[in-house]
CSV table of C-alpha atoms in Angstrom, one decimal:
chain,number,residue,atom,x,y,z
A,125,UNK,CA,118.5,68.6,34.3
A,126,UNK,CA,117.0,66.8,31.3
A,127,UNK,CA,114.0,68.5,29.6
A,128,UNK,CA,110.8,66.9,28.2
A,129,UNK,CA,111.3,65.0,24.9
A,130,UNK,CA,108.6,67.2,23.5
A,131,UNK,CA,110.9,70.3,23.8
A,132,UNK,CA,114.2,68.7,23.0
A,133,UNK,CA,114.5,69.3,19.3
A,134,UNK,CA,112.6,72.5,18.6
A,135,UNK,CA,114.3,74.1,15.5
A,136,UNK,CA,112.9,75.3,12.2
A,137,UNK,CA,113.8,72.0,10.5
A,138,UNK,CA,112.4,69.7,13.1
A,139,UNK,CA,109.0,71.0,14.0
A,140,UNK,CA,106.1,68.6,13.6
A,141,UNK,CA,102.5,68.8,14.6
A,142,UNK,CA,103.1,66.2,17.3
A,143,UNK,CA,105.4,68.7,19.1
A,144,UNK,CA,102.3,70.3,20.7
A,145,UNK,CA,101.4,67.0,22.4
A,146,UNK,CA,98.5,66.2,24.6
A,147,UNK,CA,97.1,68.4,27.4
A,148,UNK,CA,98.8,67.6,30.8
A,149,UNK,CA,97.0,66.0,33.7
A,150,UNK,CA,95.5,68.5,36.3
A,151,UNK,CA,96.0,68.9,40.0
A,152,UNK,CA,95.1,71.5,42.5
A,153,UNK,CA,97.9,74.0,43.5
A,154,UNK,CA,98.0,76.0,46.7
A,155,UNK,CA,100.2,78.6,48.3
A,156,UNK,CA,101.5,77.7,51.7
A,157,UNK,CA,102.8,80.4,54.0
A,158,UNK,CA,106.3,79.6,55.4
A,159,UNK,CA,106.4,78.7,59.1
A,160,UNK,CA,107.4,81.4,61.5
A,161,UNK,CA,107.0,84.4,59.2
A,162,UNK,CA,105.4,87.4,60.8
A,163,UNK,CA,102.6,89.6,59.5
A,164,UNK,CA,103.8,93.1,60.2
A,165,UNK,CA,103.0,95.7,57.5
A,166,UNK,CA,104.2,99.2,56.4
A,167,UNK,CA,102.8,102.1,54.5
A,168,UNK,CA,102.1,101.1,50.9
A,169,UNK,CA,102.8,104.7,49.7
A,170,UNK,CA,101.4,106.3,46.6
A,171,UNK,CA,101.6,103.0,44.5
A,172,UNK,CA,98.3,101.8,45.9
A,173,UNK,CA,94.8,103.4,45.9
A,174,UNK,CA,93.3,104.1,49.3
A,175,UNK,CA,90.8,101.3,48.9
A,176,UNK,CA,93.6,98.9,48.0
A,177,UNK,CA,95.3,99.7,51.3
A,178,UNK,CA,92.3,98.3,53.0
A,179,UNK,CA,92.4,95.2,50.8
A,180,UNK,CA,89.0,96.0,49.3
A,181,UNK,CA,89.8,95.5,45.6
A,182,UNK,CA,92.7,93.0,45.9
A,183,UNK,CA,92.4,89.3,45.0
A,184,UNK,CA,93.1,86.9,47.9
A,185,UNK,CA,96.4,85.9,46.3
A,186,UNK,CA,97.7,89.5,45.9
A,187,UNK,CA,96.5,90.5,49.3
A,188,UNK,CA,98.5,87.6,50.8
A,189,UNK,CA,101.5,88.5,48.7
A,190,UNK,CA,101.4,92.2,49.7
A,191,UNK,CA,101.1,91.3,53.4
A,192,UNK,CA,104.1,88.9,53.3
A,193,UNK,CA,106.2,91.3,51.2
A,194,UNK,CA,105.5,94.1,53.7
A,195,UNK,CA,106.7,91.9,56.5
A,196,UNK,CA,110.0,91.3,54.8
A,197,UNK,CA,110.4,95.0,54.3
A,198,UNK,CA,109.7,95.7,58.0
A,199,UNK,CA,112.5,93.2,58.8
A,200,UNK,CA,115.0,95.2,56.8
A,201,UNK,CA,115.7,92.4,54.3
A,202,UNK,CA,115.9,94.7,51.2
A,203,UNK,CA,119.0,96.4,49.9
A,204,UNK,CA,117.1,99.7,49.6
A,205,UNK,CA,113.7,101.1,50.5
A,206,UNK,CA,111.8,101.3,47.2
A,207,UNK,CA,109.2,103.5,48.8
A,208,UNK,CA,111.8,106.3,49.2
A,209,UNK,CA,113.2,106.0,45.7
A,210,UNK,CA,112.2,108.8,43.3
A,211,UNK,CA,110.0,107.8,40.3
A,212,UNK,CA,108.6,110.0,37.6
A,213,UNK,CA,106.8,109.7,34.3
A,214,UNK,CA,108.6,111.4,31.4
A,215,UNK,CA,106.7,113.8,29.2
A,216,UNK,CA,106.2,112.7,25.6
A,217,UNK,CA,104.5,110.3,23.4
A,218,UNK,CA,105.4,107.1,25.3
A,219,UNK,CA,105.4,108.3,28.9
A,220,UNK,CA,108.4,106.2,30.0
A,221,UNK,CA,108.7,105.7,33.7
A,222,UNK,CA,112.1,106.4,35.4
A,223,UNK,CA,113.1,105.3,38.9
A,224,UNK,CA,116.3,106.4,40.6
A,225,UNK,CA,118.0,103.7,42.6
A,226,UNK,CA,121.5,104.9,43.1
A,227,UNK,CA,124.1,102.1,43.1
A,228,UNK,CA,121.6,99.3,42.6
A,229,UNK,CA,123.9,97.5,40.1
A,230,UNK,CA,126.6,97.4,42.8
A,231,UNK,CA,124.3,95.9,45.5
A,232,UNK,CA,122.4,93.3,43.5
A,233,UNK,CA,123.6,89.7,43.0
A,234,UNK,CA,126.3,89.7,40.2
A,235,UNK,CA,125.9,87.9,36.9
A,236,UNK,CA,128.0,84.7,37.1
A,237,UNK,CA,127.8,83.4,33.5
A,238,UNK,CA,128.6,84.4,29.9
A,239,UNK,CA,126.1,86.5,28.1
A,240,UNK,CA,126.7,85.0,24.7
A,241,UNK,CA,124.7,81.8,25.1
A,242,UNK,CA,120.9,81.7,25.8
A,243,UNK,CA,121.1,78.1,26.9
A,244,UNK,CA,123.7,77.2,29.5
A,245,UNK,CA,123.9,74.3,32.0
A,246,UNK,CA,122.9,74.8,35.6
A,247,UNK,CA,126.0,75.2,37.8
A,248,UNK,CA,125.4,74.3,41.4
A,249,UNK,CA,128.7,75.9,42.5
A,250,UNK,CA,127.5,79.4,41.5
A,251,UNK,CA,124.7,81.3,43.3
A,252,UNK,CA,121.2,79.8,42.8
A,253,UNK,CA,117.9,80.3,44.6
A,254,UNK,CA,118.3,77.2,46.8
A,255,UNK,CA,121.1,79.2,48.6
A,256,UNK,CA,118.9,82.2,49.7
A,257,UNK,CA,118.2,82.9,53.3
A,258,UNK,CA,114.9,81.2,54.4
A,259,UNK,CA,113.6,84.7,55.3
A,260,UNK,CA,113.6,85.6,51.6
A,261,UNK,CA,111.0,82.8,50.9
A,262,UNK,CA,107.5,84.3,51.1
A,263,UNK,CA,105.7,81.0,50.5
A,264,UNK,CA,105.8,77.8,48.4
A,265,UNK,CA,103.2,76.1,46.3
A,266,UNK,CA,102.2,72.5,46.9
A,267,UNK,CA,99.3,70.1,46.1
A,268,UNK,CA,96.3,70.1,48.3
A,269,UNK,CA,92.8,68.6,48.5
A,270,UNK,CA,91.5,71.5,50.7
A,271,UNK,CA,89.3,73.7,48.6
A,272,UNK,CA,89.3,76.4,51.2
A,273,UNK,CA,93.0,77.2,50.9
A,274,UNK,CA,93.6,76.8,47.2
A,275,UNK,CA,94.8,79.6,45.0
A,276,UNK,CA,95.3,77.8,41.7
A,277,UNK,CA,93.3,75.1,40.0
A,278,UNK,CA,94.1,72.9,37.0
A,279,UNK,CA,97.9,73.1,37.3
A,280,UNK,CA,99.8,70.5,35.3
A,281,UNK,CA,101.1,67.5,37.3
A,282,UNK,CA,104.6,68.2,36.0
A,283,UNK,CA,104.6,71.6,37.7
A,284,UNK,CA,103.0,70.4,40.9
A,285,UNK,CA,105.3,67.5,41.3
A,286,UNK,CA,108.1,69.7,42.8
A,287,UNK,CA,107.5,72.7,45.2
A,288,UNK,CA,107.5,76.0,43.5
A,289,UNK,CA,108.5,79.1,45.6
A,290,UNK,CA,107.9,82.8,45.6
A,291,UNK,CA,110.8,84.8,47.0
A,292,UNK,CA,111.4,88.5,47.6
A,293,UNK,CA,113.7,90.3,45.2
A,294,UNK,CA,116.2,91.8,47.7
A,295,UNK,CA,117.0,94.5,45.1
A,296,UNK,CA,113.5,95.6,44.2
A,297,UNK,CA,112.6,98.1,41.5
A,298,UNK,CA,108.9,98.3,42.4
A,299,UNK,CA,106.4,97.5,45.2
A,300,UNK,CA,106.1,93.8,45.9
A,301,UNK,CA,108.9,92.8,43.6
A,302,UNK,CA,109.1,89.0,43.8
A,303,UNK,CA,110.7,86.1,42.1
A,304,UNK,CA,108.8,83.0,41.0
A,305,UNK,CA,111.0,79.9,41.0
A,306,UNK,CA,109.3,76.9,39.4
A,307,UNK,CA,110.3,73.5,40.9
A,308,UNK,CA,113.0,75.2,42.9
A,309,UNK,CA,114.7,72.0,44.2
A,310,UNK,CA,115.0,70.7,40.6
A,311,UNK,CA,117.6,73.4,39.9
A,312,UNK,CA,116.5,74.1,36.4
A,313,UNK,CA,118.6,76.4,34.3
A,314,UNK,CA,117.2,79.7,33.0
A,315,UNK,CA,115.2,78.3,30.0
A,316,UNK,CA,111.5,78.5,29.3
A,317,UNK,CA,109.6,75.2,29.2
A,318,UNK,CA,105.9,74.7,28.5
A,319,UNK,CA,104.9,73.8,32.1
A,320,UNK,CA,106.8,76.6,33.9
A,321,UNK,CA,105.6,79.3,31.5
A,322,UNK,CA,102.0,78.1,32.1
A,323,UNK,CA,102.6,78.5,35.8
A,324,UNK,CA,103.8,82.1,35.3
A,325,UNK,CA,100.6,82.7,33.3
A,326,UNK,CA,98.5,81.3,36.2
A,327,UNK,CA,100.2,83.6,38.6
A,328,UNK,CA,99.4,86.6,36.4
A,329,UNK,CA,95.8,85.5,36.0
A,330,UNK,CA,95.3,84.7,39.7
A,331,UNK,CA,96.5,88.2,40.6
A,332,UNK,CA,93.5,89.6,38.8
A,333,UNK,CA,95.1,93.0,38.6
A,334,UNK,CA,96.5,94.7,35.5
A,335,UNK,CA,99.1,96.6,37.5
A,336,UNK,CA,100.8,93.3,38.7
A,337,UNK,CA,102.8,92.0,35.8
A,338,UNK,CA,105.0,88.9,35.4
A,339,UNK,CA,108.2,89.1,33.4
A,340,UNK,CA,111.0,86.8,32.1
A,341,UNK,CA,114.5,87.5,31.0
A,342,UNK,CA,116.5,84.9,29.1
A,343,UNK,CA,120.2,84.5,29.4
A,344,UNK,CA,121.7,87.1,27.1
A,345,UNK,CA,118.6,89.1,27.8
A,346,UNK,CA,119.9,90.3,31.2
A,347,UNK,CA,118.8,87.5,33.5
A,348,UNK,CA,121.5,87.6,36.2
A,349,UNK,CA,121.0,84.2,37.7
A,350,UNK,CA,121.1,80.9,35.7
A,351,UNK,CA,118.3,79.3,37.8
A,352,UNK,CA,114.8,79.2,36.2
A,353,UNK,CA,112.9,82.2,37.5
A,354,UNK,CA,110.3,84.8,36.6
A,355,UNK,CA,109.8,88.2,38.2
A,356,UNK,CA,106.8,90.2,39.1
A,357,UNK,CA,105.9,93.5,40.8
A,358,UNK,CA,103.1,96.1,41.2
A,359,UNK,CA,103.3,99.4,39.5
A,360,UNK,CA,100.1,101.4,39.1
A,361,UNK,CA,100.7,102.9,35.7
A,362,UNK,CA,100.2,101.6,32.2
A,363,UNK,CA,103.6,100.5,30.7
A,364,UNK,CA,104.5,102.3,27.5
A,365,UNK,CA,104.7,99.0,25.6
A,366,UNK,CA,101.2,98.1,26.7
A,367,UNK,CA,99.7,101.2,25.0
A,368,UNK,CA,101.9,101.1,21.9
A,369,UNK,CA,100.2,100.8,18.5
A,370,UNK,CA,100.1,97.3,17.0
A,371,UNK,CA,99.5,95.6,13.7
A,372,UNK,CA,98.0,92.1,13.4
A,373,UNK,CA,100.0,89.6,11.5
A,374,UNK,CA,97.9,86.4,11.7
A,375,UNK,CA,95.5,84.3,13.8
A,376,UNK,CA,96.3,80.7,14.5
A,377,UNK,CA,93.9,77.8,14.3
A,378,UNK,CA,93.4,77.9,18.1
A,379,UNK,CA,92.4,81.5,18.0
A,380,UNK,CA,95.6,83.0,19.3
A,381,UNK,CA,96.5,86.2,17.4
A,382,UNK,CA,100.1,87.1,16.5
A,383,UNK,CA,100.6,90.9,16.5
A,384,UNK,CA,103.7,93.2,16.1
A,385,UNK,CA,104.5,96.4,17.8
A,386,UNK,CA,104.6,99.5,15.6
A,387,UNK,CA,105.8,103.0,16.5
A,388,UNK,CA,107.6,101.7,19.5
A,389,UNK,CA,111.4,101.9,19.9
A,390,UNK,CA,111.7,98.1,20.6
A,391,UNK,CA,110.6,95.7,17.8
A,392,UNK,CA,108.5,92.9,19.3
A,393,UNK,CA,105.5,90.7,19.2
A,394,UNK,CA,102.2,90.6,21.1
A,395,UNK,CA,100.2,87.4,21.6
A,396,UNK,CA,96.6,87.4,22.7
A,397,UNK,CA,93.3,85.5,22.3
A,398,UNK,CA,92.6,81.8,22.3
A,399,UNK,CA,89.8,79.9,23.9
A,400,UNK,CA,91.6,79.7,27.2
A,401,UNK,CA,94.8,80.7,29.0
A,402,UNK,CA,96.4,77.5,28.0
A,403,UNK,CA,96.0,78.2,24.3
A,404,UNK,CA,97.8,81.5,24.7
A,405,UNK,CA,100.5,80.0,26.9
A,406,UNK,CA,101.2,77.1,24.6
A,407,UNK,CA,101.9,79.3,21.6
A,408,UNK,CA,104.1,81.8,23.5
A,409,UNK,CA,106.1,79.1,25.2
A,410,UNK,CA,106.7,77.4,21.9
A,411,UNK,CA,108.1,80.6,20.4
A,412,UNK,CA,110.2,81.2,23.5
A,413,UNK,CA,111.7,77.7,23.1
A,414,UNK,CA,112.2,78.3,19.4
A,415,UNK,CA,114.2,81.5,20.2
A,416,UNK,CA,116.2,79.7,22.9
A,417,UNK,CA,117.2,76.8,20.6
A,418,UNK,CA,118.3,79.4,18.0
A,419,UNK,CA,120.3,81.4,20.6
A,420,UNK,CA,118.2,84.5,20.3
A,421,UNK,CA,118.0,86.5,23.6
A,422,UNK,CA,114.5,87.7,24.5
A,423,UNK,CA,112.3,89.2,27.2
A,424,UNK,CA,108.7,88.4,27.9
A,425,UNK,CA,106.0,90.4,29.7
A,426,UNK,CA,102.8,88.8,30.8
A,427,UNK,CA,100.3,91.6,30.9
A,428,UNK,CA,96.6,92.2,31.6
A,429,UNK,CA,96.3,89.3,34.1
A,430,UNK,CA,97.6,86.8,31.5
A,431,UNK,CA,95.4,88.1,28.6
A,432,UNK,CA,98.4,89.5,26.6
A,433,UNK,CA,102.0,88.5,26.3
A,434,UNK,CA,104.7,90.7,24.9
A,435,UNK,CA,107.8,89.0,23.4
A,436,UNK,CA,110.8,91.3,22.9
A,437,UNK,CA,113.9,89.9,21.1
A,438,UNK,CA,117.0,92.0,21.8
A,439,UNK,CA,120.7,92.2,21.0
A,440,UNK,CA,122.3,94.6,23.5
A,441,UNK,CA,124.5,92.1,25.3
A,442,UNK,CA,125.9,91.1,21.9
A,443,UNK,CA,126.6,94.7,21.0
A,444,UNK,CA,128.4,95.1,24.3
A,445,UNK,CA,130.5,92.0,23.7
A,446,UNK,CA,131.4,93.2,20.2
A,447,UNK,CA,132.3,96.7,21.4
A,448,UNK,CA,129.4,98.2,19.4
A,449,UNK,CA,127.4,99.7,22.3
A,450,UNK,CA,127.3,103.4,22.7
A,451,UNK,CA,129.6,104.7,25.4
A,452,UNK,CA,126.9,107.1,26.5
A,453,UNK,CA,124.6,104.2,27.5
A,454,UNK,CA,127.4,102.0,28.9
A,455,UNK,CA,128.2,104.9,31.3
A,456,UNK,CA,124.6,104.9,32.4
A,457,UNK,CA,124.9,101.2,33.3
A,458,UNK,CA,121.3,100.4,32.2
A,459,UNK,CA,120.6,96.8,31.7
A,460,UNK,CA,117.7,96.5,29.2
A,461,UNK,CA,115.8,93.6,30.8
A,462,UNK,CA,112.1,93.1,30.5
A,463,UNK,CA,111.0,96.0,32.6
A,464,UNK,CA,113.3,98.5,30.8
A,465,UNK,CA,112.2,97.3,27.3
A,466,UNK,CA,108.6,97.6,28.5
A,467,UNK,CA,109.2,101.3,29.5
A,468,UNK,CA,110.2,101.3,33.2
A,469,UNK,CA,113.8,102.4,33.4
A,470,UNK,CA,115.9,102.0,36.5
A,471,UNK,CA,118.6,104.7,36.6
A,472,UNK,CA,121.6,104.4,38.9
A,473,UNK,CA,123.0,108.0,38.8
A,474,UNK,CA,121.4,111.2,39.9
A,475,UNK,CA,122.6,113.0,36.8
A,476,UNK,CA,120.9,110.5,34.5
A,477,UNK,CA,117.7,110.7,36.4
A,478,UNK,CA,117.6,114.5,36.5
A,479,UNK,CA,118.4,114.7,32.7
A,480,UNK,CA,116.2,111.8,31.6
A,481,UNK,CA,114.1,112.5,28.5
A,482,UNK,CA,112.0,110.5,26.1
A,483,UNK,CA,114.5,111.2,23.3
A,484,UNK,CA,117.3,109.7,25.3
A,485,UNK,CA,115.3,106.6,26.4
A,486,UNK,CA,114.1,106.0,22.8
A,487,UNK,CA,117.7,106.1,21.5
A,488,UNK,CA,118.8,103.6,24.2
A,489,UNK,CA,115.9,101.2,23.5
A,490,UNK,CA,116.5,101.4,19.7
A,491,UNK,CA,120.1,100.4,20.4
A,492,UNK,CA,118.9,97.4,22.5
A,493,UNK,CA,116.4,96.3,19.9
A,494,UNK,CA,116.9,94.3,16.8
A,495,UNK,CA,117.4,96.3,13.6
A,496,UNK,CA,114.5,96.4,11.2
A,497,UNK,CA,116.1,93.9,8.8
A,498,UNK,CA,116.9,91.5,11.7
A,499,UNK,CA,113.4,91.7,13.1
A,500,UNK,CA,111.8,91.1,9.7
A,501,UNK,CA,114.0,88.0,9.2
A,502,UNK,CA,113.1,86.7,12.7
A,503,UNK,CA,109.5,87.4,12.1
A,504,UNK,CA,109.4,85.4,8.9
A,505,UNK,CA,111.1,82.5,10.7
A,506,UNK,CA,108.7,82.6,13.6
A,507,UNK,CA,105.6,82.8,11.4
A,508,UNK,CA,106.9,79.9,9.3
A,509,UNK,CA,107.6,77.9,12.5
A,510,UNK,CA,104.1,78.5,13.8
A,511,UNK,CA,102.4,77.6,10.5
A,512,UNK,CA,104.3,74.3,10.5
A,513,UNK,CA,103.1,73.3,14.0
A,514,UNK,CA,99.5,72.3,14.7
A,515,UNK,CA,97.7,73.7,17.8
A,516,UNK,CA,96.6,71.3,20.5
A,517,UNK,CA,93.4,69.4,20.2
């Protein structure tokens, strides 16, 4: 599918102030429950507080999402029961979270594309989200004039023009693990664009819960399906990356601050501030597009209900392809996607789970991260790119 002309030529040598364009037109956006789907529920286990089980502190959007996800669990649509999977917080400075899901890599949908290119064309022959069972669809978003049923306001027309879907992740790693598929019928490849990233920010904001995060994996950053999607799930713990020390680099004219992680095994950026959610989303999406156009794999975590975004460049797939990855970690079969880089590790073997330690996890994350010199070079390029582009009026 073609992309917007505003995003077609983003590269260090071709960035102009006009690249930020005008603000898009606004429309109301609502969530529509799919016809014929039940409302059975199951025990939410220890991941929710007692008052949350009664729905007291949940936003209407999250309450609806939980109810529908519970229904799919009761129907037996998942490859495993996440509530029975062992999870622990590792002692140490970072408090990494480890979850044991034995054989998950053998049950989930396989990767069907090369890992050496961040941008690849959509291939309708391979698996994509238009081919899922209708039962996996929780609900779709559509335009509405009915204020009583709306969930999102002020969503760009370009996003609202085609239905957007939320599906269950049939191989969940946490409670209410779902997939957000912008404009599902448009069959967009896995590449960030301005409108879809803003939609993901709206979802995080509408959840109104810091324990419900939205994540993105680029191709080469361990996305497994080349069909544009974000992920989200609920985990009632602060991720290690969210509490890592930071160092401010600069503040842009629109008030968005660019920050870097320090004393964390993964080198990365934090974006926060701005007058509104759109200001923050605009800057982050531009940097994501910059990375894509320069073939730099990355992962993004939308945190604190859309108030902070972590952007984590990585190189683990490249190391694997070049035969430079440690055999120790290859044997563990950990794919360092957004959740792993943020500090929630999914382990597939009992031995690895029982022996997991902060020292081992740190060594693995350092291997997945850019080296110090690589990160410094990329940081300089990104800061130069941002300084050459003007914020939106």
